[in-house]
Coordinates of C-alpha atoms in Angstrom, one line a residue:
M30 CA -42.2 14.4 6.7
K31 CA -44.9 17.1 5.6
E32 CA -45.2 18.1 1.6
F33 CA -41.8 20.3 1.0
N34 CA -43.3 23.5 -1.1
I35 CA -39.7 24.5 -2.6
E36 CA -41.8 28.4 -3.6
E37 CA -43.2 28.8 0.0
E38 CA -39.7 27.9 1.7
L39 CA -37.4 29.6 -0.8
K40 CA -39.4 32.9 0.1
K41 CA -38.0 32.1 4.3
L42 CA -34.3 31.9 2.9
P43 CA -32.4 34.0 5.3
D44 CA -30.0 37.1 2.9
Q45 CA -27.0 35.7 5.5
P46 CA -23.9 33.0 4.9
G47 CA -24.3 29.4 5.1
V48 CA -24.1 26.0 3.9
Y49 CA -27.3 24.7 1.9
L50 CA -28.0 20.9 1.4
M51 CA -30.0 19.7 -1.8
H52 CA -31.7 16.5 -0.9
S53 CA -33.8 13.5 -3.5
R54 CA -36.8 12.2 -2.8
N55 CA -35.6 9.3 -1.2
D56 CA -33.3 11.9 1.6
E57 CA -30.2 11.1 0.2
I58 CA -27.8 14.2 0.4
I59 CA -27.0 15.2 -3.5
Y60 CA -25.3 18.3 -3.2
V61 CA -23.6 20.6 -0.6
G62 CA -22.9 24.4 -1.3
K63 CA -22.4 27.6 1.0
A64 CA -23.1 31.0 0.1
I65 CA -22.3 34.2 1.1
S66 CA -26.4 35.5 1.2
L67 CA -28.7 31.8 1.1
K68 CA -31.1 33.6 0.1
K69 CA -29.8 34.9 -3.3
R70 CA -27.7 31.9 -3.5
V71 CA -30.3 29.0 -3.5
R72 CA -33.1 30.9 -5.6
Q73 CA -30.7 30.6 -8.6
Y74 CA -30.9 26.5 -8.7
F75 CA -34.6 27.6 -9.5
Q76 CA -34.8 30.6 -11.6
S77 CA -34.6 29.5 -15.2
G78 CA -32.5 31.2 -17.9
R79 CA -29.5 30.9 -16.0
N80 CA -26.3 29.4 -17.4
R81 CA -25.6 26.1 -16.0
S82 CA -23.8 22.9 -16.6
P83 CA -25.9 19.7 -18.1
K84 CA -24.4 18.1 -14.4
I85 CA -26.1 21.3 -11.9
E86 CA -29.0 20.9 -14.5
K87 CA -29.8 17.3 -14.0
M88 CA -29.2 18.2 -10.0
I89 CA -31.8 20.3 -10.1
T90 CA -34.5 18.0 -11.4
L91 CA -33.6 15.4 -8.4
I92 CA -33.9 18.0 -5.9
H93 CA -37.1 17.0 -3.5
Y94 CA -36.3 19.5 -0.5
F95 CA -33.3 21.3 0.7
E96 CA -32.2 22.7 4.1
Y97 CA -29.8 25.1 5.4
I98 CA -27.5 25.9 8.0
V99 CA -26.5 29.9 8.7
T100 CA -22.9 30.7 9.9
D101 CA -21.4 33.9 11.3
S102 CA -19.1 34.5 8.5
E103 CA -18.1 33.1 4.7
L104 CA -15.4 31.5 6.4
E105 CA -17.1 29.5 8.9
A106 CA -19.4 28.8 5.4
L107 CA -16.9 27.3 3.9
V108 CA -15.4 25.1 6.6
L109 CA -18.9 23.8 7.2
E110 CA -19.0 23.0 3.3
N111 CA -15.8 20.8 3.8
N112 CA -16.9 19.1 6.7
L113 CA -20.4 17.9 4.8
I114 CA -18.9 17.2 1.7
K115 CA -16.5 14.9 3.6
E116 CA -18.7 13.1 5.6
Y117 CA -21.9 12.6 3.3
A118 CA -19.0 12.9 -0.3
P119 CA -23.1 14.0 -2.1
K120 CA -23.0 12.4 -6.0
Y121 CA -23.5 16.0 -7.6
N122 CA -20.5 17.5 -6.1
T123 CA -16.6 17.5 -7.5
M124 CA -14.7 15.3 -5.1
L125 CA -11.3 14.5 -4.1
T126 CA -11.6 10.7 -4.0
D127 CA -8.3 9.8 -2.3
D128 CA -8.1 10.6 1.2
K129 CA -3.8 10.9 2.2
T130 CA -2.3 12.5 5.1
Y131 CA 1.4 12.6 5.7
P132 CA 3.3 12.0 8.6
F133 CA 5.4 14.1 11.0
I134 CA 8.5 13.6 12.6
K135 CA 7.9 15.2 16.4
V136 CA 10.7 16.1 18.8
T137 CA 8.9 16.7 21.7
L138 CA 10.9 19.4 23.4
E139 CA 8.3 20.8 25.7
E140 CA 9.0 17.6 27.6
A141 CA 11.7 17.1 30.6
F142 CA 12.8 14.0 28.4
P143 CA 11.8 14.6 25.0
R144 CA 10.6 11.6 22.9
V145 CA 10.3 11.0 18.9
L146 CA 7.4 10.6 17.4
L147 CA 5.0 10.3 14.7
T148 CA 2.0 12.5 14.1
R149 CA -0.5 13.5 11.3
Q150 CA -1.1 16.6 13.2
M151 CA 0.7 19.8 13.3
K152 CA 0.5 22.2 16.3
R153 CA 1.6 25.1 17.7
D154 CA 3.8 24.2 20.8
K155 CA 7.5 23.8 21.5
G156 CA 8.2 20.7 19.5
K157 CA 9.9 20.4 16.6
Y158 CA 8.5 19.2 13.6
F159 CA 10.2 17.5 10.4
G160 CA 8.1 16.7 7.1
P161 CA 5.7 16.4 6.2
F162 CA 7.0 13.0 4.5
T163 CA 5.6 10.7 1.9
S164 CA 6.1 7.4 3.0
S165 CA 4.8 6.5 6.5
G166 CA 7.0 3.2 6.7
A167 CA 10.0 5.1 5.8
V168 CA 9.2 7.6 9.0
R169 CA 8.7 4.2 11.6
D170 CA 11.5 3.0 10.4
T171 CA 14.0 6.0 10.4
I172 CA 11.6 6.9 14.6
E173 CA 13.1 2.9 15.4
L174 CA 16.3 3.9 14.5
I175 CA 16.8 7.3 16.3
K176 CA 15.4 5.4 19.4
K177 CA 18.2 2.9 19.4
L178 CA 21.0 4.8 18.5
Y179 CA 20.5 8.0 20.7
H180 CA 18.9 5.8 23.5
I181 CA 15.5 8.1 23.4
R182 CA 13.0 6.6 25.7
F183 CA 10.6 4.1 24.2
C184 CA 7.3 5.1 27.1
N185 CA 4.9 8.0 27.0
K186 CA 5.2 8.2 31.0
R187 CA 4.9 11.8 32.4
L188 CA 8.2 12.8 33.5
P189 CA 9.5 13.6 36.0
K190 CA 6.1 13.4 37.7
E191 CA 5.7 9.1 37.2
M192 CA 9.2 8.5 37.9
G193 CA 10.1 5.8 39.7
L194 CA 6.5 4.7 39.9
D195 CA 7.3 1.0 38.1
R196 CA 10.4 -0.9 37.4
P197 CA 12.5 0.0 34.2
C198 CA 11.4 -1.7 31.4
L199 CA 12.5 -4.1 28.6
Y200 CA 14.0 -1.5 26.6
Y201 CA 16.4 -0.7 29.8
Q202 CA 17.3 -4.0 30.4
M203 CA 18.7 -4.6 26.2
K204 CA 20.2 -1.2 27.2
Q205 CA 18.3 0.5 24.5
C206 CA 17.0 3.4 26.9
P207 CA 19.2 4.9 29.5
G208 CA 16.3 4.7 32.2
P209 CA 14.8 8.3 32.9
C210 CA 11.7 7.0 34.5
Q211 CA 14.0 5.6 37.1
G212 CA 16.6 8.6 37.0
Y213 CA 19.2 6.8 35.6
I214 CA 19.7 10.0 34.0
T215 CA 19.8 13.6 34.2
E216 CA 17.7 15.8 32.1
E217 CA 21.0 18.0 30.9
A218 CA 22.7 14.7 29.6
Y219 CA 19.6 13.3 27.9
R220 CA 19.0 16.9 26.1
E221 CA 22.5 16.1 24.9
N222 CA 21.4 12.6 23.1
V223 CA 17.7 14.4 22.0
D224 CA 20.5 17.7 20.5
E225 CA 22.5 15.0 18.3
V226 CA 19.0 13.5 17.0
L227 CA 18.1 17.0 15.7
E228 CA 21.3 17.5 14.2
F229 CA 20.8 13.6 12.7
L230 CA 16.9 15.1 10.8
N231 CA 18.7 18.3 10.1
G232 CA 20.8 16.3 7.7
N233 CA 24.0 15.5 9.5
T234 CA 23.6 12.0 8.7
K235 CA 27.5 10.8 7.1
K236 CA 28.0 9.2 10.3
V237 CA 25.1 7.2 10.6
I238 CA 24.9 5.7 7.0
A239 CA 28.6 5.0 6.9
Q240 CA 28.0 2.7 10.3
L241 CA 25.2 0.9 8.8
E242 CA 26.6 0.5 5.4
E243 CA 29.5 -1.2 7.0
R244 CA 26.7 -3.2 9.2
M245 CA 25.1 -4.3 5.4
K246 CA 28.6 -5.2 4.1
E247 CA 29.0 -7.8 7.4
A248 CA 26.3 -9.1 7.1
A249 CA 26.8 -9.5 3.2
A250 CA 30.4 -11.1 3.7
E251 CA 28.6 -14.1 6.1
F252 CA 26.2 -14.9 3.6
E253 CA 23.5 -13.1 5.9
F254 CA 21.6 -11.7 2.9
E255 CA 18.3 -10.9 4.9
K256 CA 19.8 -8.8 7.5
A257 CA 21.9 -6.9 4.4
A258 CA 18.4 -6.4 3.1
E259 CA 17.3 -5.1 6.2
Y260 CA 20.1 -2.2 6.8
R261 CA 20.1 -1.6 3.0
D262 CA 16.2 -0.6 3.7
L263 CA 17.4 1.1 6.6
I264 CA 19.7 3.4 4.5
D265 CA 17.1 4.2 1.8
S266 CA 14.3 4.9 5.0
V267 CA 16.8 7.5 6.5
N268 CA 18.1 8.8 2.9
H269 CA 14.4 9.9 2.6
I270 CA 13.6 11.2 5.3
V271 CA 16.6 13.8 5.9
G272 CA 17.9 13.6 2.2
K273 CA 16.2 16.0 1.2
Q274 CA 14.7 17.3 4.1
R275 CA 15.2 20.3 6.6
I276 CA 13.5 21.1 9.8
T277 CA 10.0 22.2 9.0
N278 CA 9.1 25.0 11.3
P279 CA 5.3 27.1 11.1
N280 CA 7.4 30.6 11.9
S281 CA 10.4 29.6 9.5
N282 CA 10.6 32.7 7.7
T283 CA 12.0 30.2 4.5
V284 CA 9.3 29.9 1.4
D285 CA 7.7 26.4 1.5
R286 CA 5.2 25.7 -1.6
D287 CA 3.4 23.3 -2.7
V288 CA 2.8 23.4 -6.6
V289 CA -0.6 22.3 -7.9
A290 CA -1.1 21.0 -11.6
M291 CA -3.8 18.8 -12.9
A292 CA -4.4 16.3 -15.9
V293 CA -8.4 16.1 -17.1
E294 CA -9.8 13.5 -20.0
E295 CA -13.1 12.7 -20.1
K296 CA -14.9 12.1 -16.7
E297 CA -11.0 11.3 -15.1
A298 CA -9.0 13.9 -13.4
V299 CA -5.8 13.7 -11.4
V300 CA -3.9 16.7 -9.8
S301 CA -0.9 16.7 -8.7
I302 CA 1.2 18.1 -5.9
F303 CA 5.1 18.6 -5.6
F304 CA 6.0 19.5 -1.7
I305 CA 8.5 22.2 -1.7
R306 CA 10.1 22.9 1.5
D307 CA 13.4 25.5 2.4
G308 CA 13.5 25.6 -1.7
K309 CA 13.7 21.7 -1.7
L310 CA 11.6 19.3 -3.6
L311 CA 10.6 17.2 -0.6
G312 CA 8.5 14.7 -3.0
R313 CA 5.3 14.6 -5.1
E314 CA 1.8 13.2 -4.5
H315 CA -1.0 12.5 -6.9
F316 CA -4.8 12.3 -6.2
H317 CA -7.5 11.9 -8.7
M318 CA -11.2 13.9 -8.2
A319 CA -14.5 12.1 -9.1
G320 CA -17.3 14.0 -11.0
V321 CA -15.2 16.6 -12.7
E322 CA -17.4 15.8 -16.3
E323 CA -17.8 19.2 -17.4
D324 CA -16.6 21.2 -14.5
Q325 CA -14.9 24.3 -15.5
P326 CA -10.6 24.1 -14.5
A327 CA -11.6 26.6 -12.4
E328 CA -14.1 24.9 -9.9
T329 CA -11.8 21.5 -10.1
M330 CA -9.4 23.4 -8.6
T331 CA -11.1 25.7 -6.1
A332 CA -12.5 21.6 -4.7
F333 CA -9.3 20.3 -4.6
V334 CA -8.4 23.2 -2.6
K335 CA -11.2 23.3 -0.3
Q336 CA -11.1 19.7 0.6
Y337 CA -7.0 18.5 0.0
Y338 CA -6.3 21.6 2.6
A339 CA -9.2 20.9 5.1
G340 CA -7.4 17.1 5.6
T341 CA -3.8 18.5 5.6
P342 CA -2.4 19.7 8.7
Y343 CA 0.7 21.8 6.9
V344 CA 0.1 24.6 4.9
P345 CA 3.1 26.2 3.4
K346 CA 3.3 29.7 3.0
E347 CA 2.7 29.9 -1.2
L348 CA 0.3 28.0 -3.8
L349 CA 1.4 27.8 -6.8
L350 CA -1.4 26.6 -9.3
E351 CA -1.8 26.1 -12.4
T352 CA -5.3 27.4 -12.8
E353 CA -7.2 30.3 -11.0
V354 CA -9.8 29.6 -8.7
E355 CA -12.7 31.2 -7.8
E356 CA -12.9 33.1 -4.6
R357 CA -9.2 33.1 -4.7
E358 CA -9.1 36.3 -1.5
L359 CA -11.7 34.1 0.8
L360 CA -9.6 31.0 0.6
E361 CA -6.3 33.0 1.2
N362 CA -8.0 34.0 4.5
W363 CA -8.9 30.4 5.8
L364 CA -5.5 29.4 4.7
S365 CA -4.1 32.5 6.5
Q366 CA -6.1 31.4 9.2
K367 CA -5.0 27.6 9.4
R368 CA -1.8 28.4 8.8
E369 CA -1.7 31.3 11.6
Q370 CA 0.7 33.4 8.6
R371 CA -0.3 34.7 5.7
V372 CA -0.6 32.3 2.4
H373 CA -0.8 33.4 -0.9
I374 CA -2.4 31.7 -3.6
L375 CA 0.2 32.4 -7.1
T376 CA -0.7 31.8 -10.4
P377 CA 2.8 32.2 -12.0
Q378 CA 2.6 32.6 -15.8
K379 CA 6.1 32.8 -16.8
G380 CA 9.5 32.0 -14.7
E381 CA 10.6 29.5 -12.6
K382 CA 7.8 29.5 -11.0
H383 CA 5.6 28.5 -14.2
K384 CA 7.8 25.8 -15.1
L385 CA 7.4 24.0 -11.6
I386 CA 3.8 24.0 -12.8
E387 CA 4.4 22.2 -16.2
L388 CA 6.4 19.8 -14.6
A389 CA 3.7 19.1 -11.7
K390 CA 1.2 18.7 -15.1
D391 CA 3.4 16.9 -17.2
N392 CA 3.4 14.3 -13.6
A393 CA -0.3 14.4 -13.6
S394 CA -0.9 13.2 -17.1
M395 CA 1.4 10.9 -17.2
V396 CA -0.4 9.5 -13.9
L397 CA -3.9 9.8 -15.5
H398 CA -2.8 8.5 -18.6
Q399 CA -1.2 5.3 -17.0
D400 CA -4.9 4.7 -14.9
L401 CA -7.3 4.8 -17.6
E402 CA -5.6 2.6 -19.5
K403 CA -5.3 0.4 -15.9
L404 CA -9.5 1.1 -16.3
K405 CA -9.3 0.4 -19.6
R406 CA -8.3 -3.0 -18.2
E407 CA -10.1 -3.2 -15.3
E408 CA -13.6 -2.3 -17.3
A409 CA -12.9 -5.5 -19.4
R410 CA -12.3 -7.6 -16.9
T411 CA -15.3 -6.6 -14.9
T412 CA -18.6 -4.8 -17.2
G413 CA -17.0 -6.0 -20.3
A414 CA -17.1 -9.4 -19.2
A415 CA -20.9 -8.9 -17.7
Q416 CA -22.1 -7.8 -21.0
E417 CA -20.3 -10.8 -23.0
I418 CA -21.6 -13.4 -21.0
A419 CA -25.1 -11.8 -21.6
D420 CA -24.7 -11.7 -25.5
L421 CA -23.3 -14.9 -25.1
I422 CA -26.7 -16.7 -24.1
G423 CA -28.5 -14.3 -26.2
I424 CA -30.1 -11.5 -23.2
E425 CA -30.4 -8.2 -22.9
K426 CA -27.9 -7.7 -19.9
A427 CA -25.8 -9.1 -16.8
E428 CA -25.6 -6.3 -14.7
R429 CA -26.3 -7.9 -11.5
I430 CA -25.5 -12.0 -11.5
E431 CA -26.3 -14.3 -8.1
A432 CA -24.5 -17.7 -8.4
F433 CA -25.8 -20.3 -5.8
D434 CA -23.4 -23.9 -3.9
I435 CA -24.3 -26.4 -2.2
S436 CA -21.9 -27.7 0.3
N437 CA -22.4 -30.6 3.0
I438 CA -20.7 -34.1 4.0
S439 CA -22.7 -36.7 3.5
G440 CA -25.6 -34.9 4.2
V441 CA -24.6 -33.6 7.3
N442 CA -24.4 -29.6 8.0
A443 CA -25.5 -28.9 4.8
V444 CA -25.8 -25.2 3.8
A445 CA -25.9 -23.1 0.5
S446 CA -24.0 -19.9 -0.3
M447 CA -25.7 -17.4 -2.9
V448 CA -22.8 -14.6 -4.1
V449 CA -23.6 -11.6 -6.0
F450 CA -21.3 -9.9 -8.5
E451 CA -22.4 -6.4 -10.1
Q452 CA -21.2 -4.6 -12.7
G453 CA -18.5 -8.0 -13.1
K454 CA -17.7 -7.5 -9.1
A455 CA -17.8 -9.5 -6.4
K456 CA -20.4 -7.1 -4.2
R457 CA -19.4 -8.7 -0.8
S458 CA -22.2 -6.8 1.3
D459 CA -24.6 -8.9 -0.4
Y460 CA -23.7 -12.4 -0.1
R461 CA -25.7 -14.8 2.3
K462 CA -25.2 -18.1 3.6
F463 CA -28.4 -20.3 4.4
R464 CA -28.3 -23.5 6.6
L465 CA -30.7 -25.6 5.3
R466 CA -33.8 -26.8 7.4
T467 CA -36.0 -29.6 6.0
V468 CA -33.2 -31.4 4.0
T469 CA -32.1 -34.7 5.0
G470 CA -29.4 -36.6 3.9
P471 CA -27.7 -35.4 0.2
D472 CA -29.9 -34.4 -1.7
D473 CA -28.1 -30.8 -3.5
Y474 CA -31.6 -31.2 -5.9
K475 CA -33.7 -30.6 -2.2
S476 CA -30.9 -28.2 -1.1
M477 CA -30.5 -26.3 -4.1
E478 CA -35.1 -25.7 -3.9
E479 CA -35.1 -24.5 -0.7
T480 CA -32.6 -22.4 -1.4
L481 CA -33.7 -20.0 -4.0
S482 CA -37.4 -20.8 -2.6
R483 CA -36.4 -18.7 0.5
R484 CA -34.4 -16.4 -1.5
F485 CA -37.1 -15.2 -3.8
L486 CA -39.8 -15.5 -1.4
H487 CA -37.9 -13.4 0.9
G488 CA -37.4 -11.1 -1.8
K489 CA -41.2 -10.4 -2.6
E490 CA -42.0 -9.7 1.2
E491 CA -39.3 -7.0 1.0
Q492 CA -40.5 -5.8 -2.1
R493 CA -44.2 -5.8 -1.0
R494 CA -43.5 -4.0 1.9
I495 CA -41.1 -1.1 0.1
A496 CA -44.2 -0.9 -2.5
E497 CA -47.1 -0.6 1.1
D498 CA -45.0 2.0 2.3
G499 CA -44.8 4.2 -0.4
L500 CA -41.0 4.2 -0.4
E501 CA -38.6 3.7 -3.5
E502 CA -37.5 1.1 -4.3
E503 CA -33.1 1.0 -2.7
L504 CA -30.7 -1.8 -3.6
G505 CA -30.7 -4.3 -1.3
S506 CA -29.3 -7.8 -1.1
F507 CA -33.2 -9.1 -1.5
N508 CA -35.8 -7.2 -2.8
R509 CA -33.4 -6.2 -5.8
F510 CA -33.8 -9.2 -8.0
P511 CA -30.8 -10.4 -10.7
D512 CA -30.4 -10.4 -13.9
L513 CA -28.8 -13.6 -14.5
I514 CA -28.9 -16.9 -12.0
M515 CA -26.0 -18.5 -12.2
M516 CA -26.0 -22.6 -10.7
D517 CA -23.0 -25.0 -9.9
G518 CA -24.1 -27.6 -12.4
G519 CA -25.5 -28.4 -15.4
R520 CA -29.3 -29.7 -16.3
G521 CA -30.3 -31.0 -13.1
Q522 CA -29.6 -28.1 -11.1
V523 CA -30.8 -25.5 -14.0
N524 CA -33.9 -27.4 -14.5
V525 CA -34.4 -27.4 -10.3
A526 CA -34.0 -23.1 -10.2
L527 CA -36.8 -22.8 -13.5
R528 CA -39.0 -24.9 -11.3
V529 CA -38.9 -22.4 -8.2
L530 CA -38.7 -19.5 -10.1
D531 CA -41.8 -20.5 -12.0
E532 CA -43.6 -21.3 -9.0
L533 CA -43.2 -17.8 -7.8
H534 CA -44.2 -16.7 -11.1
L535 CA -40.7 -14.5 -11.8
N536 CA -39.0 -14.3 -14.9
I537 CA -35.1 -15.0 -14.5
P538 CA -32.5 -16.4 -16.7
V539 CA -30.9 -19.5 -15.2
C540 CA -27.8 -21.2 -16.5
G541 CA -25.7 -24.2 -15.1
M542 CA -21.7 -23.5 -14.9
V543 CA -20.7 -27.0 -16.4
K544 CA -17.1 -28.6 -15.3
D545 CA -14.6 -30.6 -17.0
D546 CA -14.0 -34.4 -15.7
N547 CA -11.0 -32.1 -14.0
H548 CA -12.9 -29.8 -12.2
R549 CA -12.1 -26.9 -14.2
T550 CA -15.4 -24.7 -15.9
R551 CA -16.1 -25.5 -20.2
G552 CA -19.1 -23.6 -20.5
L553 CA -22.9 -22.8 -20.0
Y554 CA -26.1 -24.4 -19.7
Y555 CA -28.9 -22.7 -21.2
N556 CA -31.9 -22.6 -22.5
N557 CA -31.4 -27.2 -22.8
Q558 CA -28.1 -26.6 -24.9
E559 CA -24.4 -26.1 -23.6
I560 CA -22.6 -23.5 -24.9
A561 CA -18.8 -23.7 -25.2
F562 CA -16.3 -20.6 -25.5
P563 CA -12.9 -20.3 -25.8
P564 CA -10.8 -20.1 -22.5
K565 CA -8.9 -17.4 -23.3
N566 CA -11.5 -14.1 -22.9
E567 CA -12.8 -11.9 -20.1
A568 CA -16.0 -13.7 -20.1
F569 CA -14.3 -17.3 -19.4
D570 CA -12.2 -15.5 -17.2
L571 CA -15.4 -13.5 -14.9
I572 CA -17.6 -17.3 -15.2
T573 CA -14.6 -19.1 -13.4
R574 CA -14.3 -16.1 -11.1
I575 CA -18.0 -16.5 -10.0
Q576 CA -18.0 -20.1 -9.6
D577 CA -15.0 -20.3 -7.5
E578 CA -16.3 -17.5 -5.0
A579 CA -19.6 -19.4 -4.7
H580 CA -18.3 -22.5 -4.2
R581 CA -15.3 -20.8 -1.5
F582 CA -18.3 -19.0 0.4
A583 CA -20.1 -22.4 0.7
I584 CA -16.6 -24.1 1.7
E585 CA -16.2 -22.2 4.3
Y586 CA -19.9 -21.3 6.0
H587 CA -19.7 -25.3 5.8
K588 CA -16.1 -25.4 8.0
L589 CA -17.3 -23.0 10.2
L590 CA -20.0 -25.0 11.0
R591 CA -18.7 -28.4 11.6
S592 CA -15.6 -27.1 13.5
K593 CA -18.5 -25.5 16.3
T594 CA -20.1 -29.3 16.3
Q595 CA -16.4 -30.8 16.3
V596 CA -16.1 -28.6 19.5
K597 CA -18.0 -30.5 21.5
S598 CA -17.5 -33.0 24.9
I599 CA -18.9 -36.5 25.3
L600 CA -20.3 -35.0 28.2
D601 CA -22.3 -33.0 26.7
D602 CA -24.9 -35.8 26.0
I603 CA -25.1 -36.4 29.2
A604 CA -28.4 -35.5 30.8
G605 CA -28.3 -32.9 33.7
I606 CA -24.6 -32.6 33.4
G607 CA -24.1 -28.4 32.6
P608 CA -20.9 -26.8 31.9
A609 CA -20.2 -26.1 35.0
R610 CA -20.2 -30.3 35.9
R611 CA -18.5 -30.9 33.4
K612 CA -15.5 -28.3 33.9
A613 CA -14.9 -29.8 37.3
L614 CA -15.4 -33.2 35.7
I615 CA -12.5 -32.6 33.4
Q616 CA -10.4 -30.4 36.6
Y617 CA -10.3 -33.2 38.8
F618 CA -10.1 -36.9 36.5
K619 CA -8.4 -34.8 33.8
T620 CA -9.5 -37.8 30.9
I621 CA -12.7 -39.2 29.9
D622 CA -11.2 -42.6 30.5
A623 CA -10.9 -41.6 34.2
I624 CA -14.2 -40.8 34.2
K625 CA -15.1 -44.0 32.8
Q626 CA -14.0 -45.6 35.4
A627 CA -14.8 -44.1 38.0
S628 CA -17.6 -45.1 41.1
P629 CA -20.7 -43.0 41.6
E630 CA -19.1 -42.1 45.1
E631 CA -16.1 -40.8 43.7
L632 CA -17.6 -39.0 40.9
K633 CA -19.9 -37.6 43.4
Q634 CA -17.1 -36.4 45.9
A635 CA -14.9 -35.0 43.5
S636 CA -17.3 -32.7 41.3
G637 CA -19.5 -31.7 44.5
M638 CA -22.4 -32.9 42.0
N639 CA -25.5 -34.2 44.0
R640 CA -26.6 -38.3 44.3
L641 CA -28.5 -38.2 41.0
S642 CA -26.4 -37.2 38.4
A643 CA -23.6 -38.4 39.6
Q644 CA -25.3 -41.8 39.7
A645 CA -26.6 -40.7 36.0
V646 CA -22.9 -40.1 34.5
Y647 CA -22.1 -43.6 36.2
D648 CA -25.1 -45.2 34.1
Y649 CA -24.5 -43.5 30.6
F650 CA -20.5 -44.9 30.6
H651 CA -22.0 -48.4 31.6
G652 CA -24.6 -48.8 29.3
E653 CA -27.4 -47.9 31.5
G654 CA -28.6 -44.1 30.3
R655 CA -26.6 -44.4 26.1
E656 CA -27.9 -46.2 23.4
Q657 CA -26.0 -49.6 22.2

């Protein structure tokens, strides 16, 4: 594209609502925002003296160009902003990292013979919706139970339009469906079953749970403990669905609420939601937010409300929030439009509603502290372990480690693997397999020499193309070289690697992963000496994981090639015999031995081959067409 002149483009901005997208030099979208006036809002980023957070200041330094989309209203801009943030996940937007959606149970009352379904979208139709629920597994279990108990159809047929077109299905034969597809039950009688389903979903479950408990006890008495456990899990699912739940009707006058609070520490934030339906606590969930450093609480809460309610199918009448949000009136209008009924955003400071918020905040704090402890443990076994390896052998860093291994059986189907660990974690998108081309026989040193030469020659070629095209270097599998190379072996393999790197004028540290007599990692070979370390530390565990992964990946590829080679008939070696003739011979004679015993005339007659091909098969098995 032609050079983007920011000053000139700022003059062209329209005084209209819309969405703007900030791009970095390599075309990455780094920020998405909305504005009542694009002209005023976008200009603010490039004006000095503004009081901005360090995060936004850093983002501004990376802006290479911007683009914008004009909308008819600020509400349209809000919806578009949400969609673009979800699509591009810009680095400098505060992001909801959990993409959870919640299931509903729908009874399709708009149909002549209603069904019971799991759905994640709540529509304005004649169906009745129950939920949302926090466990999709419990929803599926309950729907299966409902269908069996109340004889609700399993099929998706449009009835009565498609009535009688096919035979009744297996569920009819099993007496779990009354066969409405064949007209075996009237609409009125079927509706009686549906009415019982609605009563069940509205909380009248005593009879069903009593039946399930009785069956559970009977199964346990017969020592059928697996079956008893199935009944127990069904009881749990039913209680989860209906124990605290009443009908969710978009047009109901009952006050449904979501209570939202958050906990923030360092760069991490957890938002907790309590779902209150018809005055009862239905369940709770928590969500992680990324990019919250230096954000004000109102900014984080606003980002959450926008992104979460853009994706959820149900919007309650009230949102009780711990902190105020930016543009509250706009958000209320947007949510009201989604619900088709007035929605209120409240920030209560006292009373019962405030106590609910405090409860949600306590829940968020508990989850955040648990996650931070988990994060610290994860960092110790990944980035911490990688740095420990670097310190152990005396290099600056080991952020990217590449490990290589060879696999073959007596030199047949020799292959090599390259596995990549970044920040102590396996980066499987950068793994590579090599089928060796120049090595004959079981020569691991020559095999490794070919593998490393191909890997780094390819990498240098990619780097050359990037430099010639004038592009920014992008992280990739070959053009980015490792901080450390690990060889599956000791001195010999390390020396092979150092020789290849020297010939290519590359300076990359290389160490060998040395194993003991029991084939377990015992240390590293680096700079002509073996470095031992205690077996119970994170660096040791990471080296073991890398070595095992390189070996697994090589073996997996070798098995794949070997299996392809083994799926081969002896007939493949006969000149002029293609797939069709091989198939015809096997279909007629059934076995290779029968083909061996056949005369040229029998071969010709049986498979429709010409005389020359039949003679070629005969000669092959009788010593004239194959090596002895």
